[in-house]
PDB file of C-alpha atoms in Angstrom:
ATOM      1  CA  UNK P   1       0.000   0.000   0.000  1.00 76.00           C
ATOM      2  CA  UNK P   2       2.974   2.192   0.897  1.00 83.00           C
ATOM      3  CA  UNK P   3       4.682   1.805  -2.960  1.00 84.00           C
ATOM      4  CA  UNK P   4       1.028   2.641  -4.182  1.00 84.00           C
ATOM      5  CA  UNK P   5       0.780   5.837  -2.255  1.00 85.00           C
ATOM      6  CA  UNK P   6       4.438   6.471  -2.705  1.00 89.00           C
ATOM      7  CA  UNK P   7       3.900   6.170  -6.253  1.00 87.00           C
ATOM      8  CA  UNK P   8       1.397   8.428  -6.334  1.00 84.00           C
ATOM      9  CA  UNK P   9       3.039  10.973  -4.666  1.00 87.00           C
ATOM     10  CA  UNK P  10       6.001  11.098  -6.566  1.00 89.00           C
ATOM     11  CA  UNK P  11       4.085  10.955  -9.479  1.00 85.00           C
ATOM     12  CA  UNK P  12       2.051  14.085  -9.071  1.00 83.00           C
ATOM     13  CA  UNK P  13       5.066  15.514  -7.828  1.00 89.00           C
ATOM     14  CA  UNK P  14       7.337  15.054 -11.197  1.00 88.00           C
ATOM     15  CA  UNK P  15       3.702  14.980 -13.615  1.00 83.00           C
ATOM     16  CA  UNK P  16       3.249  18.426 -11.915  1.00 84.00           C
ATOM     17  CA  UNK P  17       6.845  19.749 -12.674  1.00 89.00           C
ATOM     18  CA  UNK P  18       6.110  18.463 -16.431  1.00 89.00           C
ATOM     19  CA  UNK P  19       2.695  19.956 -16.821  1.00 85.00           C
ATOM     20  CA  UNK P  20       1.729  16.849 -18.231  1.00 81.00           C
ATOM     21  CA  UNK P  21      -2.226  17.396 -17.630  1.00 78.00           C
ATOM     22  CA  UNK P  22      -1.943  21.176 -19.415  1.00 81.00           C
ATOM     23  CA  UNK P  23       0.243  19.334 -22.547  1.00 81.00           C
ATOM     24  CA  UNK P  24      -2.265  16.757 -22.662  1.00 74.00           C
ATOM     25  CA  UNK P  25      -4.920  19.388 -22.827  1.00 74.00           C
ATOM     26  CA  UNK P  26      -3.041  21.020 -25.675  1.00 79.00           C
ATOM     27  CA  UNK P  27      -2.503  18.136 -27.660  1.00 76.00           C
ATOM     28  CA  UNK P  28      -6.082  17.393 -27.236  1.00 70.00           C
ATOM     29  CA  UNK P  29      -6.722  20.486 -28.346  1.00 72.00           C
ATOM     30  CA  UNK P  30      -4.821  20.393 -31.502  1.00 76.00           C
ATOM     31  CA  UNK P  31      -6.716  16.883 -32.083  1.00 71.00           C
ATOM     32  CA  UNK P  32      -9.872  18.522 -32.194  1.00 67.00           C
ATOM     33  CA  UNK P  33      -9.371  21.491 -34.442  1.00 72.00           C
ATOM     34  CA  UNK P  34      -7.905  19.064 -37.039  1.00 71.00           C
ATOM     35  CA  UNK P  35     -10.611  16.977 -36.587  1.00 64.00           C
ATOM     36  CA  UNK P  36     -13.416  20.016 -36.629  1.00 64.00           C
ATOM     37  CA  UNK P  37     -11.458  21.237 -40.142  1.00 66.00           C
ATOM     38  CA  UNK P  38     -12.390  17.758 -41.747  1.00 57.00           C
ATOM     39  CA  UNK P  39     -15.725  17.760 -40.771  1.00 54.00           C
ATOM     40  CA  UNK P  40     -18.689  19.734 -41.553  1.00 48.00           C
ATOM     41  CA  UNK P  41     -18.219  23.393 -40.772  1.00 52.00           C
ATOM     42  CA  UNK P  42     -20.278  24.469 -38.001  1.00 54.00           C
ATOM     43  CA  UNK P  43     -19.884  26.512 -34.575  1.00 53.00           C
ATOM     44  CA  UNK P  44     -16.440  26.798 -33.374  1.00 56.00           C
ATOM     45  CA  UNK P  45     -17.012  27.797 -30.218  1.00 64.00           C
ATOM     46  CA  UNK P  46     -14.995  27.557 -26.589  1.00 70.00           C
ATOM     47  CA  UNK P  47     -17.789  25.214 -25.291  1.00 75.00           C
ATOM     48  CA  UNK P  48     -17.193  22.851 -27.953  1.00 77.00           C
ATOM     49  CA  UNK P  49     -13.520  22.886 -27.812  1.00 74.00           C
ATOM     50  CA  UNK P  50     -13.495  21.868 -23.950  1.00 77.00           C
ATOM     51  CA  UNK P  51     -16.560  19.077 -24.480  1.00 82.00           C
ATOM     52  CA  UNK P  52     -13.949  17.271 -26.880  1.00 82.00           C
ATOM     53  CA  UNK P  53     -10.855  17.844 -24.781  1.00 79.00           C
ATOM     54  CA  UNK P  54     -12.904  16.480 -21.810  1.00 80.00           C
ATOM     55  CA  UNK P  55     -14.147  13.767 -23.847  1.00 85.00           C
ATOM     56  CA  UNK P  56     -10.902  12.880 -25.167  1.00 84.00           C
ATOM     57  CA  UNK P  57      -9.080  12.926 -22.296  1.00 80.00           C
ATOM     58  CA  UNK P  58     -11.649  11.209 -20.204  1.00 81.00           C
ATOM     59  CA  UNK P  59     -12.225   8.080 -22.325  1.00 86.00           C
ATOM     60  CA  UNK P  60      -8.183   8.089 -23.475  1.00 84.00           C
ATOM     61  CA  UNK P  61      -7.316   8.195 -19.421  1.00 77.00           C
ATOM     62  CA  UNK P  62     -10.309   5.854 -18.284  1.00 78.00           C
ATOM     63  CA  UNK P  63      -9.667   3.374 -21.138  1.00 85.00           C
ATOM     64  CA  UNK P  64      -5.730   3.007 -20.932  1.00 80.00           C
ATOM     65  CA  UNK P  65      -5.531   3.079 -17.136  1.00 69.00           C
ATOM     66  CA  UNK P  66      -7.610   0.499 -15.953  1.00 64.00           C
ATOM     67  CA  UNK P  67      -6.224  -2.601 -14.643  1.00 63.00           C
ATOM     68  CA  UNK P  68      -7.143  -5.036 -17.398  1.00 70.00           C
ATOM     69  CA  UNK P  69      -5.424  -2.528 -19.774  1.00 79.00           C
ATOM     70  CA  UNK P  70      -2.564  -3.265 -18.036  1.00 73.00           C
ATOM     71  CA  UNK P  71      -2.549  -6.777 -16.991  1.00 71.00           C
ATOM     72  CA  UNK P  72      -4.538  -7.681 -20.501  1.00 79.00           C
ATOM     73  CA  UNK P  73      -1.635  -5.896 -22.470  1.00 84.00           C
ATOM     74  CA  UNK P  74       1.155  -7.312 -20.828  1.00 75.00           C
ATOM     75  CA  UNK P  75      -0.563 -11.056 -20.664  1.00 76.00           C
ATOM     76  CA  UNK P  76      -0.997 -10.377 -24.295  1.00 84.00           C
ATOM     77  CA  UNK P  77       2.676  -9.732 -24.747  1.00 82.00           C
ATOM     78  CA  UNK P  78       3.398 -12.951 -22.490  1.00 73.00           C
ATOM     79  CA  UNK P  79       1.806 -15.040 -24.649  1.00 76.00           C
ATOM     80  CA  UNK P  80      -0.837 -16.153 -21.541  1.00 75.00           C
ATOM     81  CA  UNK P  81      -3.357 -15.116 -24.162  1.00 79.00           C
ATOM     82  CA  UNK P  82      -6.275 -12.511 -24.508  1.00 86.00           C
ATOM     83  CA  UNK P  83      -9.086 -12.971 -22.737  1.00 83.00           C
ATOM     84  CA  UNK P  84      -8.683  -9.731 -20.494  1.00 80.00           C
ATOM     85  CA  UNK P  85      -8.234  -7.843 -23.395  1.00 86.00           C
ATOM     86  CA  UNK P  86     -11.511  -8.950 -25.182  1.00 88.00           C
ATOM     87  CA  UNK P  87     -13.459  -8.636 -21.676  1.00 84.00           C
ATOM     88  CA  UNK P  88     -11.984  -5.072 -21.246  1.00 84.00           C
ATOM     89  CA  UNK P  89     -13.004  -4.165 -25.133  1.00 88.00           C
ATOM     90  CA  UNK P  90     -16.564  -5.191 -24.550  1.00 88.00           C
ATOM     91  CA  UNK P  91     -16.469  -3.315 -21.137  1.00 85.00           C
ATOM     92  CA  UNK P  92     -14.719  -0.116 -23.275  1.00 89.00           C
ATOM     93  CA  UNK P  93     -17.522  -0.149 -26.022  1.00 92.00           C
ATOM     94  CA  UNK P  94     -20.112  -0.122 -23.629  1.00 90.00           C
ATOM     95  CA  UNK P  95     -18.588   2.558 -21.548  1.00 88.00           C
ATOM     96  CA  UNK P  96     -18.133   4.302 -25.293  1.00 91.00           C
ATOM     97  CA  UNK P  97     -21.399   4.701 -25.689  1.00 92.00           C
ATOM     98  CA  UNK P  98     -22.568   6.533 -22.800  1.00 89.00           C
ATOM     99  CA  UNK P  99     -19.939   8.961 -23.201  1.00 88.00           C
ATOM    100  CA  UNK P 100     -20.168   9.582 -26.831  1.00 90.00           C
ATOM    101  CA  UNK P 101     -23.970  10.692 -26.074  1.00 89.00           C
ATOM    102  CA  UNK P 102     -21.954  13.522 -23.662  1.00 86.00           C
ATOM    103  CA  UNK P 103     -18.561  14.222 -25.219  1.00 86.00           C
ATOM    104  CA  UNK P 104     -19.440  13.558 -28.865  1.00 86.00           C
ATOM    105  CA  UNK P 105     -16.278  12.730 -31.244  1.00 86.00           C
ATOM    106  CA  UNK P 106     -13.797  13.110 -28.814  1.00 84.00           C
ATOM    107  CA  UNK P 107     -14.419   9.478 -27.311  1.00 90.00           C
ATOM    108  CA  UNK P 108     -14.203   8.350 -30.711  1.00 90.00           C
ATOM    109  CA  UNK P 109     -10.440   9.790 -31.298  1.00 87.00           C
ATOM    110  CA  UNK P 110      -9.755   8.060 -27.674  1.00 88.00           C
ATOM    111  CA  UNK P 111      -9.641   4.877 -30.257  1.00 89.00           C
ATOM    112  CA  UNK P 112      -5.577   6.153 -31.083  1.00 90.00           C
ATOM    113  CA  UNK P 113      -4.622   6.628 -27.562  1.00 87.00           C
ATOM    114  CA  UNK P 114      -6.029   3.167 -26.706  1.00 89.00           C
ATOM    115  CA  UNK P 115      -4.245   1.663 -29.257  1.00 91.00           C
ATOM    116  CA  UNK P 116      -0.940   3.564 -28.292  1.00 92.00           C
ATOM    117  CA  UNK P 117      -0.775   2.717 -25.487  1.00 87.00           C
ATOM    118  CA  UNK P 118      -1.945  -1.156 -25.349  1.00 88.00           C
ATOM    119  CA  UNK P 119       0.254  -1.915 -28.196  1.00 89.00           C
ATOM    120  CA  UNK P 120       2.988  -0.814 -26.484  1.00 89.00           C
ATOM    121  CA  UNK P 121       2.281  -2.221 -23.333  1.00 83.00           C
ATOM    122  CA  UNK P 122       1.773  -5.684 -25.252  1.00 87.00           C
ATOM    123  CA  UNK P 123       5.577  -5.270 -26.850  1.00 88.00           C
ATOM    124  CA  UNK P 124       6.523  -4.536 -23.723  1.00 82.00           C
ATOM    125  CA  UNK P 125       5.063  -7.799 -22.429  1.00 79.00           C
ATOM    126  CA  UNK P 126       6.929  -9.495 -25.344  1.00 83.00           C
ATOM    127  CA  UNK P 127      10.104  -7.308 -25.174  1.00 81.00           C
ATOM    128  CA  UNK P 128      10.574  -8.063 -21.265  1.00 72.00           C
ATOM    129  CA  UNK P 129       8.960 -12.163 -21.614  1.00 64.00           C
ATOM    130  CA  UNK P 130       9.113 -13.239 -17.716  1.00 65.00           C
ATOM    131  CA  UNK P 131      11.353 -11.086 -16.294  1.00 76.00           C
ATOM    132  CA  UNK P 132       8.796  -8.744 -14.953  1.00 72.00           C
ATOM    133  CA  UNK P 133       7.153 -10.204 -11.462  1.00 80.00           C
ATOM    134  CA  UNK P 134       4.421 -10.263 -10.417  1.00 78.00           C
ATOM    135  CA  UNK P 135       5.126  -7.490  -7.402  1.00 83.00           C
ATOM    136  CA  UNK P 136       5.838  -4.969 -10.243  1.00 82.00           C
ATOM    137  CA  UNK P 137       2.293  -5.638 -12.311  1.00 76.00           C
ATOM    138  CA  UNK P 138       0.209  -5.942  -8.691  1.00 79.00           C
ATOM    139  CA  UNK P 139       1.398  -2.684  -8.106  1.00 82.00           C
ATOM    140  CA  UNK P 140       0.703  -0.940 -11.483  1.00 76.00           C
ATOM    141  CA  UNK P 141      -2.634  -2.853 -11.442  1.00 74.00           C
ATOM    142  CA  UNK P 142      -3.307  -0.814  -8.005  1.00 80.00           C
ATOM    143  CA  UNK P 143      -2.018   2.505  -9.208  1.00 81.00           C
ATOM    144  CA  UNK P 144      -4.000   2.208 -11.939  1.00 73.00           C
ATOM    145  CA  UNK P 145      -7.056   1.151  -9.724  1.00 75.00           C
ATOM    146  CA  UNK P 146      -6.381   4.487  -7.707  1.00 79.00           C
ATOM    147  CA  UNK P 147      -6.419   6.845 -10.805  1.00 76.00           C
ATOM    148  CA  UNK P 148      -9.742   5.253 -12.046  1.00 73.00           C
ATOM    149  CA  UNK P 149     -10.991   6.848  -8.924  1.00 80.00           C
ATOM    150  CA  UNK P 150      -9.697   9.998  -9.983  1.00 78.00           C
ATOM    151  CA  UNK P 151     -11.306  10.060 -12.800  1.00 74.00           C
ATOM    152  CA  UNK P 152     -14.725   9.023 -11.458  1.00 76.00           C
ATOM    153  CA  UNK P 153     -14.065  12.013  -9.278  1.00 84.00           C
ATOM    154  CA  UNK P 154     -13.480  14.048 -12.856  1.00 77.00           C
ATOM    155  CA  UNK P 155     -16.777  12.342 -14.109  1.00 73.00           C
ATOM    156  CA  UNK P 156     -18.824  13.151 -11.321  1.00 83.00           C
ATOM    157  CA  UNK P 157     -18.137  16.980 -10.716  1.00 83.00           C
ATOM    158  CA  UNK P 158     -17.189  16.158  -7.297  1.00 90.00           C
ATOM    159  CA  UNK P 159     -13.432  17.463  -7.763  1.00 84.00           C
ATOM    160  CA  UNK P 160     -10.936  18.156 -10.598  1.00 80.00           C
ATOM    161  CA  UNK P 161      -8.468  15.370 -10.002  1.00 77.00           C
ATOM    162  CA  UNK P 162      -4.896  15.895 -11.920  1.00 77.00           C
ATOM    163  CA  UNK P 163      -5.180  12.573 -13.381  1.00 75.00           C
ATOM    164  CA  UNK P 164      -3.067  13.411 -16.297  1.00 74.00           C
ATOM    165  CA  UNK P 165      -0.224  14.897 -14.088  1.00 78.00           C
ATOM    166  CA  UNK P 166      -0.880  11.608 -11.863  1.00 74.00           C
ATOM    167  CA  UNK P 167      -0.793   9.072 -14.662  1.00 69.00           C
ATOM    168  CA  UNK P 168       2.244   8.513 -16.401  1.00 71.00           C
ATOM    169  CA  UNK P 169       4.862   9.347 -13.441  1.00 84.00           C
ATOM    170  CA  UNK P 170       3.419   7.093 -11.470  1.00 84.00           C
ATOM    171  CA  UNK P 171       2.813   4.058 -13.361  1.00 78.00           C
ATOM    172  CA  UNK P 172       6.753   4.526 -13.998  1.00 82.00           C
ATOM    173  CA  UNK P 173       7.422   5.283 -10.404  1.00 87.00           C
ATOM    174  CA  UNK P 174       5.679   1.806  -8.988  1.00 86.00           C
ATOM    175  CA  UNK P 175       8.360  -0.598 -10.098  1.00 84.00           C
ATOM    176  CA  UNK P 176      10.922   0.933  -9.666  1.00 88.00           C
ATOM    177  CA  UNK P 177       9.379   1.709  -5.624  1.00 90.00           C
ATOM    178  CA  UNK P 178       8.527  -2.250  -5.917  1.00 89.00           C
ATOM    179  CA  UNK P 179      12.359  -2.737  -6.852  1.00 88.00           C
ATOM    180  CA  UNK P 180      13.926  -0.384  -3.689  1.00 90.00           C
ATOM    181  CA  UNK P 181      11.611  -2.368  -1.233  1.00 88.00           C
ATOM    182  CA  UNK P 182      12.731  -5.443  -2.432  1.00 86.00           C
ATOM    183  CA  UNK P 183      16.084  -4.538  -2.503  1.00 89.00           C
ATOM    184  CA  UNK P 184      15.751  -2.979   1.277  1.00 88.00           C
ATOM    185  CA  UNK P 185      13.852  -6.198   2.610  1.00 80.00           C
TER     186      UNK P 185
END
């Protein structure tokens, strides 16, 4: 529990030096008006912009941070097969649809970052075979489990969690915290 926290902490700590959440934000941003300039010409307005960067961001964090992204990806990559990946797909299609009838098209560009970002988490599965224990994936599994939260926090207006600034730090951070105890123990 202490690596998760830990994690999590030094995560938002460096993701907060970084700006990672504002560059995401951007980058969204730039998604949508090239999207918006191949489709049919309508209002360009602020409220529009921020619906698809909320969208966007939303879907992309709440699709490629869940657990059985993780664990599906890297079992994937391991060759243990994909059954978590197909349960998570029918889980994310679902999920899709509800918030394409609030976000509009920026769920549907989520499709790239979900793809990013499982396909490199399966080479990494192949690229690292069974090296990685089981200690190391537990605790991304519960850092990602933490930032879900976060985002339900997002979803339900009851606070503006950093997720992005939260994210990638600390999915990096939680080996390498998982290594130092070990190595301390």
């Amino acid at each position: 529990m202490l690596v998760v926290l830990g994690s999590l902490l030094v995560g938002g700590i460096v993701g907060s030096l970084l700006r990672i959440e504002q560059r995401l934000e951007s980058l969204a941003g730039v998604v949508q008006r090239w999207v918006h300039r191949r489709s049919v010409p309508g209002e360009r307005g602020h409220a529009e912009r921020e619906r698809f960067i909320e969208g966007w961001l939303t879907a992309s964090l709440l699709f490629c941070v869940g657990p059985l992204t993780i664990l599906g990806s890297l079992s994937d990559g391991l060759g243990r097969g994909i059954d978590q990946l197909v349960l998570k797909s029918a889980l994310d299609f679902f999920a899709s649809i509800a918030f394409a009838s609030t976000f509009g098209i920026g769920v549907l560009v989520s499709a790239a970052s979900v793809a990013v970002v499982q396909g490199s988490l399966t080479l990494v599965g192949v690229t690292l075979g069974a090296i990685v224990p089981e200690a190391h994936i537990a605790a991304l599994t519960a850092v990602g489990g933490l930032l879900l939260v976060g985002i339900s926090f997002r979803l339900l207006n009851i606070r503006q969690v950093p997720v992005g600034d939260l994210l990638l730090p600390a999915l990096l951070v939680a080996p390498v915290l998982v290594s130092v105890v070990a190595a301390l123990s």
